[in-house]
């Protein structure tokens, strides 16, 4: 990290610690609030229909769509495009973009940009979903408010050239709504109607509204619950935690303390034991098929060294200088010394 970059990060943290974190007025985006109310009312009706009216095929279809959405978000938008933790060939990249668009959580470009800012300025006012502002804010509240000017300011400094140069990412970004509406809403509704004669009401409110709302909340729990509840074995000085319930719900993305310590690791976790990591299994399966390659991992001795410096094996109260440097992933040149010790799987 350059002297200027480290000074900027320390300046943001200092302002937060002095209680000056809110120097702007929250402006509610009422249109977004209205959309969220509609989504949640629709999801509740969809839950009723699932248990009372839906055919078993529709229930399986809804679950399948959720799992594909989760893979698109976790293995695709998060671990591939946000963190560069592995590489893919074009067929898999198109498939992940398809799944991510079914999830419809903003364009890949916007999601990855905001996520890199989150990692670079974790739990400061430059973090889009700063968890120090409370559970509700980091879960959903941040989406109902206009962005903190500091988030937008720091977002302009984040490296995005790899995304700009990616034709799949930029095409999906440019034509996002034209692609997302058919894939997220129309296709999931038509399939049950056509193949097993489900009613349009049951199809839409179960396979679209319920599934979409559930996918959103499981993703948001990474920002809220996995920044509050759970152990911090790798870095006890940061908010992200190891949350197995979140991992169970969203393809293994709840091992968040590890992920913030090693954001370039395609597994986002130490594997083994009872750690649930569906996205890692998917990536490894794709690697066996020759579609994924250059899977990046943090070697065991580096993980243990981090535990001794800042985690459960550490006696130090504060970060050393090297742990004040936050990075968003493999291509971030400000990444700490572990980069020099990183093997490719």
Coordinates of C-alpha atoms in Angstrom, one line a residue:
X1 CA 0.0 0.0 0.0
X2 CA 1.3 3.4 -0.8
X3 CA 1.9 6.0 1.9
X4 CA -1.1 8.0 0.5
X5 CA -3.5 5.0 0.5
X6 CA -2.6 4.0 4.0
X7 CA -3.0 7.5 5.2
X8 CA -6.5 7.7 3.6
X9 CA -7.6 4.4 5.2
X10 CA -6.2 5.5 8.6
X11 CA -8.0 8.8 8.3
X12 CA -11.3 7.1 7.7
X13 CA -10.8 4.8 10.7
X14 CA -9.7 7.7 12.9
X15 CA -12.9 9.7 12.1
X16 CA -15.0 6.6 13.0
X17 CA -13.2 6.1 16.3
X18 CA -13.7 9.7 17.2
X19 CA -17.5 9.3 16.7
X20 CA -17.6 11.5 13.7
X21 CA -18.7 8.7 11.4
X22 CA -22.0 10.4 10.5
X23 CA -21.3 13.7 8.9
X24 CA -24.1 13.5 6.4
X25 CA -27.8 13.3 6.5
X26 CA -29.5 10.0 5.7
X27 CA -31.8 10.4 2.7
X28 CA -34.4 7.6 2.4
X29 CA -35.0 6.2 -1.1
X30 CA -38.7 5.8 -0.8
X31 CA -39.1 4.1 -4.2
X32 CA -36.7 1.4 -3.0
X33 CA -38.6 1.1 0.3
X34 CA -41.8 0.6 -1.7
X35 CA -40.2 -2.1 -3.9
X36 CA -39.0 -3.9 -0.8
X37 CA -42.4 -3.8 0.8
X38 CA -43.9 -5.3 -2.4
X39 CA -41.2 -8.0 -2.6
X40 CA -41.8 -9.0 1.1
X41 CA -45.6 -9.0 0.8
X42 CA -45.3 -11.1 -2.3
X43 CA -42.9 -13.5 -0.7
X44 CA -45.2 -14.1 2.3
X45 CA -48.0 -14.9 -0.2
X46 CA -45.6 -17.1 -2.0
X47 CA -44.8 -19.0 1.2
X48 CA -48.5 -19.5 1.8
X49 CA -49.0 -20.9 -1.8
X50 CA -45.9 -23.1 -1.5
X51 CA -47.4 -24.9 1.6
X52 CA -51.1 -24.8 0.5
X53 CA -51.3 -24.7 -3.3
X54 CA -48.0 -25.4 -5.1
X55 CA -47.4 -28.7 -6.9
X56 CA -44.4 -30.7 -5.7
X57 CA -42.6 -29.9 -9.0
X58 CA -43.0 -26.2 -8.4
X59 CA -41.4 -26.5 -4.9
X60 CA -38.4 -28.4 -6.4
X61 CA -38.2 -25.8 -9.2
X62 CA -38.1 -23.0 -6.6
X63 CA -35.4 -24.7 -4.6
X64 CA -33.4 -25.4 -7.7
X65 CA -33.6 -21.7 -8.8
X66 CA -32.5 -20.6 -5.4
X67 CA -29.4 -22.9 -5.4
X68 CA -28.5 -21.8 -8.9
X69 CA -28.9 -18.1 -7.8
X70 CA -26.7 -18.8 -4.8
X71 CA -24.0 -20.3 -7.0
X72 CA -24.2 -17.4 -9.4
X73 CA -23.7 -14.9 -6.6
X74 CA -21.2 -16.8 -4.4
X75 CA -19.0 -18.6 -7.0
X76 CA -19.5 -16.1 -9.7
X77 CA -20.1 -12.5 -8.7
X78 CA -18.3 -12.9 -5.3
X79 CA -15.3 -15.3 -5.7
X80 CA -14.7 -14.9 -9.4
X81 CA -15.4 -11.4 -10.5
X82 CA -15.0 -9.5 -7.1
X83 CA -11.9 -11.3 -5.9
X84 CA -10.2 -12.9 -8.9
X85 CA -9.8 -16.0 -6.7
X86 CA -9.8 -18.3 -9.8
X87 CA -10.1 -18.1 -13.6
X88 CA -12.7 -19.6 -15.9
X89 CA -13.1 -20.5 -19.5
X90 CA -15.9 -18.8 -21.5
X91 CA -18.6 -21.5 -21.2
X92 CA -18.4 -21.4 -17.4
X93 CA -18.2 -17.6 -17.3
X94 CA -21.4 -17.4 -19.4
X95 CA -23.1 -20.0 -17.2
X96 CA -22.1 -18.1 -14.0
X97 CA -23.3 -14.8 -15.5
X98 CA -26.6 -16.5 -16.3
X99 CA -27.0 -17.8 -12.8
X100 CA -26.0 -14.4 -11.4
X101 CA -28.7 -12.7 -13.5
X102 CA -31.3 -15.1 -12.3
X103 CA -30.4 -13.9 -8.8
X104 CA -30.8 -10.3 -10.0
X105 CA -28.7 -8.5 -7.3
X106 CA -27.6 -5.6 -9.4
X107 CA -25.3 -6.0 -12.3
X108 CA -22.1 -8.0 -11.8
X109 CA -20.1 -4.8 -12.3
X110 CA -21.9 -2.8 -9.7
X111 CA -22.0 -5.7 -7.2
X112 CA -18.2 -6.4 -7.6
X113 CA -17.3 -2.7 -7.4
X114 CA -19.3 -2.2 -4.1
X115 CA -17.8 -5.4 -2.7
X116 CA -14.3 -4.3 -3.4
X117 CA -14.9 -1.0 -1.6
X118 CA -16.4 -3.0 1.3
X119 CA -13.2 -5.0 1.7
X120 CA -10.9 -2.1 1.2
X121 CA -12.7 0.0 3.9
X122 CA -14.4 -2.6 6.0
X123 CA -16.7 -1.2 8.7
X124 CA -15.8 2.4 8.1
X125 CA -18.0 5.1 6.6
X126 CA -16.5 4.2 3.2
X127 CA -18.0 0.7 3.5
X128 CA -21.3 0.5 1.7
X129 CA -22.9 -1.7 4.4
X130 CA -20.8 -0.6 7.5
X131 CA -21.7 -3.1 10.2
X132 CA -20.8 -0.6 13.0
X133 CA -24.1 1.2 12.2
X134 CA -26.1 -1.8 13.4
X135 CA -27.6 -5.0 12.3
X136 CA -30.5 -3.5 10.4
X137 CA -28.4 -1.0 8.5
X138 CA -25.8 -3.6 7.4
X139 CA -28.6 -6.1 6.5
X140 CA -31.1 -4.0 4.4
X141 CA -31.1 -0.5 5.7
X142 CA -28.1 0.6 3.6
X143 CA -30.0 -0.2 0.4
X144 CA -32.9 2.1 1.4
X145 CA -30.7 5.1 1.9
X146 CA -28.6 7.2 -0.6
X147 CA -25.0 6.2 -0.5
X148 CA -22.7 8.0 1.9
X149 CA -20.6 10.4 -0.2
X150 CA -17.5 8.8 1.2
X151 CA -18.5 5.4 -0.3
X152 CA -18.9 7.0 -3.8
X153 CA -15.6 8.9 -3.3
X154 CA -13.6 5.8 -2.4
X155 CA -15.4 3.8 -5.0
X156 CA -13.8 5.9 -7.7
X157 CA -10.3 4.9 -6.5
X158 CA -10.9 1.1 -6.6
X159 CA -9.2 -0.9 -9.3
X160 CA -11.9 -1.9 -11.9
X161 CA -9.9 -2.3 -15.1
X162 CA -10.3 -6.1 -15.1
X163 CA -14.1 -5.7 -15.1
X164 CA -14.0 -3.0 -17.8
X165 CA -12.0 -5.3 -20.0
X166 CA -14.4 -8.3 -19.4
X167 CA -16.9 -8.4 -22.3
X168 CA -19.3 -10.7 -20.3
X169 CA -19.4 -8.4 -17.3
X170 CA -19.8 -5.3 -19.3
X171 CA -22.5 -6.7 -21.6
X172 CA -24.5 -7.9 -18.6
X173 CA -24.1 -4.5 -17.1
X174 CA -25.1 -2.6 -20.2
X175 CA -28.2 -4.7 -20.8
X176 CA -28.9 -5.7 -17.2
X177 CA -32.6 -5.0 -17.1
X178 CA -33.3 -6.4 -20.5
X179 CA -31.7 -9.7 -19.4
X180 CA -32.6 -9.8 -15.7
X181 CA -36.4 -9.4 -16.1
X182 CA -36.8 -12.4 -18.4
X183 CA -34.3 -14.6 -16.5
X184 CA -35.4 -13.6 -12.9
X185 CA -39.1 -13.2 -13.4
X186 CA -40.5 -14.4 -16.7
X187 CA -38.7 -17.7 -17.2
X188 CA -39.2 -18.9 -13.7
X189 CA -42.9 -18.2 -14.0
X190 CA -43.4 -19.8 -17.4
X191 CA -41.6 -23.1 -16.8
X192 CA -44.1 -24.5 -14.1
X193 CA -47.0 -23.2 -16.2
X194 CA -45.8 -24.9 -19.4
X195 CA -44.4 -28.2 -18.1
X196 CA -46.7 -29.2 -15.3
X197 CA -49.7 -26.9 -15.6
X198 CA -49.1 -24.8 -12.5
X199 CA -51.3 -21.7 -12.2
X200 CA -49.7 -18.3 -13.1
X201 CA -50.3 -16.9 -9.6
X202 CA -48.6 -19.9 -7.8
X203 CA -45.8 -19.9 -10.3
X204 CA -45.0 -16.2 -10.0
X205 CA -45.4 -15.8 -6.2
X206 CA -43.5 -19.0 -5.4
X207 CA -40.8 -19.4 -8.0
X208 CA -40.2 -15.6 -8.3
X209 CA -41.2 -13.6 -5.3
X210 CA -40.5 -16.1 -2.5
X211 CA -37.3 -17.4 -4.1
X212 CA -36.0 -13.9 -4.9
X213 CA -36.8 -12.5 -1.4
X214 CA -35.1 -15.5 0.3
X215 CA -32.0 -15.2 -1.9
X216 CA -31.7 -11.5 -1.0
X217 CA -32.0 -12.1 2.7
X218 CA -29.5 -15.0 2.7
X219 CA -27.0 -12.7 0.8
X220 CA -27.7 -9.8 3.2
X221 CA -27.0 -12.1 6.2
X222 CA -23.4 -12.2 5.2
X223 CA -23.2 -8.4 5.7
X224 CA -25.1 -8.5 9.0
X225 CA -25.1 -11.8 10.9
X226 CA -21.6 -12.8 9.6
X227 CA -20.3 -9.5 10.9
X228 CA -21.8 -10.0 14.3
X229 CA -22.4 -13.6 15.4
X230 CA -19.7 -16.2 15.5
X231 CA -16.0 -16.8 16.3
X232 CA -13.0 -14.8 15.0
X233 CA -10.2 -17.3 14.8
X234 CA -8.2 -15.6 12.1
X235 CA -8.5 -12.0 13.1
X236 CA -10.1 -11.0 16.4
X237 CA -9.7 -7.3 15.7
X238 CA -12.3 -7.2 12.9
X239 CA -16.1 -7.6 12.9
X240 CA -16.5 -10.5 10.3
X241 CA -17.1 -13.9 12.0
X242 CA -17.3 -17.6 11.2
X243 CA -21.1 -18.2 10.9
X244 CA -22.1 -21.8 10.0
X245 CA -25.8 -21.0 9.7
X246 CA -25.1 -18.4 7.0
X247 CA -22.8 -20.8 5.3
X248 CA -25.5 -23.4 5.3
X249 CA -27.9 -21.0 3.7
X250 CA -25.8 -19.4 1.1
X251 CA -23.4 -21.9 -0.5
X252 CA -20.7 -21.7 2.1
X253 CA -20.1 -17.9 2.2
X254 CA -20.5 -17.5 5.9
X255 CA -16.9 -18.3 6.9
X256 CA -16.4 -14.6 6.9
X257 CA -13.5 -14.1 9.3
X258 CA -11.4 -16.3 7.1
X259 CA -12.6 -14.6 4.0
X260 CA -11.7 -11.1 5.2
X261 CA -8.2 -12.4 6.2
X262 CA -7.7 -14.1 2.9
X263 CA -10.1 -12.6 0.3
X264 CA -8.2 -14.1 -2.6
X265 CA -8.8 -17.7 -1.5
X266 CA -11.4 -19.4 -3.8
X267 CA -12.7 -21.5 -0.9
X268 CA -13.4 -18.4 1.3
X269 CA -12.7 -20.8 4.2
X270 CA -10.5 -23.5 5.7
X271 CA -12.0 -26.7 4.4
X272 CA -12.3 -29.8 6.5
X273 CA -14.3 -30.7 9.5
X274 CA -18.0 -29.8 9.2
X275 CA -17.5 -26.6 7.2
X276 CA -20.2 -26.4 4.5
X277 CA -18.9 -24.9 1.3
X278 CA -21.1 -25.7 -1.7
X279 CA -19.5 -23.0 -3.9
X280 CA -16.0 -24.4 -3.3
X281 CA -17.3 -27.9 -4.3
X282 CA -18.8 -26.4 -7.5
X283 CA -15.6 -24.6 -8.4
X284 CA -13.5 -27.7 -7.8
X285 CA -15.9 -29.8 -9.9
X286 CA -15.6 -27.3 -12.7
X287 CA -11.8 -27.4 -12.4
X288 CA -12.0 -31.2 -12.9
X289 CA -14.1 -30.6 -16.1
X290 CA -11.4 -28.1 -17.3
X291 CA -13.6 -25.1 -17.0
X292 CA -12.0 -23.5 -13.9
X293 CA -8.3 -23.1 -13.3
X294 CA -5.6 -21.2 -11.3
X295 CA -7.6 -21.8 -8.1
X296 CA -5.9 -19.6 -5.5
X297 CA -5.5 -20.7 -1.9
X298 CA -3.8 -19.5 1.2
X299 CA -1.3 -22.2 2.3
X300 CA -1.7 -23.8 5.8
X301 CA 1.5 -22.2 7.2
X302 CA 0.3 -18.7 6.2
X303 CA -3.1 -19.4 7.8
X304 CA -1.4 -20.5 11.0
X305 CA 0.9 -17.5 11.0
X306 CA -2.1 -15.2 10.6
X307 CA -3.8 -16.9 13.6
X308 CA -0.7 -16.2 15.7
X309 CA -0.5 -12.6 14.7
X310 CA -4.1 -11.5 14.9
X311 CA -6.3 -14.6 15.7
X312 CA -7.0 -17.0 18.5
X313 CA -3.3 -17.8 18.9
X314 CA -2.4 -14.2 19.2
X315 CA -1.6 -12.3 22.4
X316 CA -1.4 -8.9 20.7
X317 CA -4.2 -6.5 21.4
X318 CA -3.9 -4.5 18.3
X319 CA -3.1 -5.1 14.6
X320 CA 0.5 -5.0 13.6
X321 CA 1.3 -2.6 10.8
X322 CA 0.7 -5.2 8.1
X323 CA -2.8 -6.0 9.3
X324 CA -3.9 -2.4 8.9
X325 CA -3.7 -3.0 5.2
X326 CA -7.0 -4.2 3.7
X327 CA -7.2 -5.7 0.3
X328 CA -10.1 -6.7 -1.9
X329 CA -8.5 -9.7 -3.7
X330 CA -5.7 -11.2 -5.7
X331 CA -5.2 -8.3 -8.2
X332 CA -5.0 -5.7 -5.4
X333 CA -1.4 -4.6 -5.4
X334 CA -1.8 -3.4 -1.8
X335 CA -2.3 -7.0 -0.6
X336 CA 0.1 -7.9 2.3
X337 CA 3.1 -10.1 2.1
X338 CA 1.1 -13.4 1.9
X339 CA 0.9 -12.7 -1.9
X340 CA 4.5 -13.8 -2.3
X341 CA 3.7 -17.1 -0.6
X342 CA 0.5 -17.9 -2.6
X343 CA 0.4 -21.2 -4.4
X344 CA -2.0 -21.9 -7.3
X345 CA -4.0 -25.1 -7.0

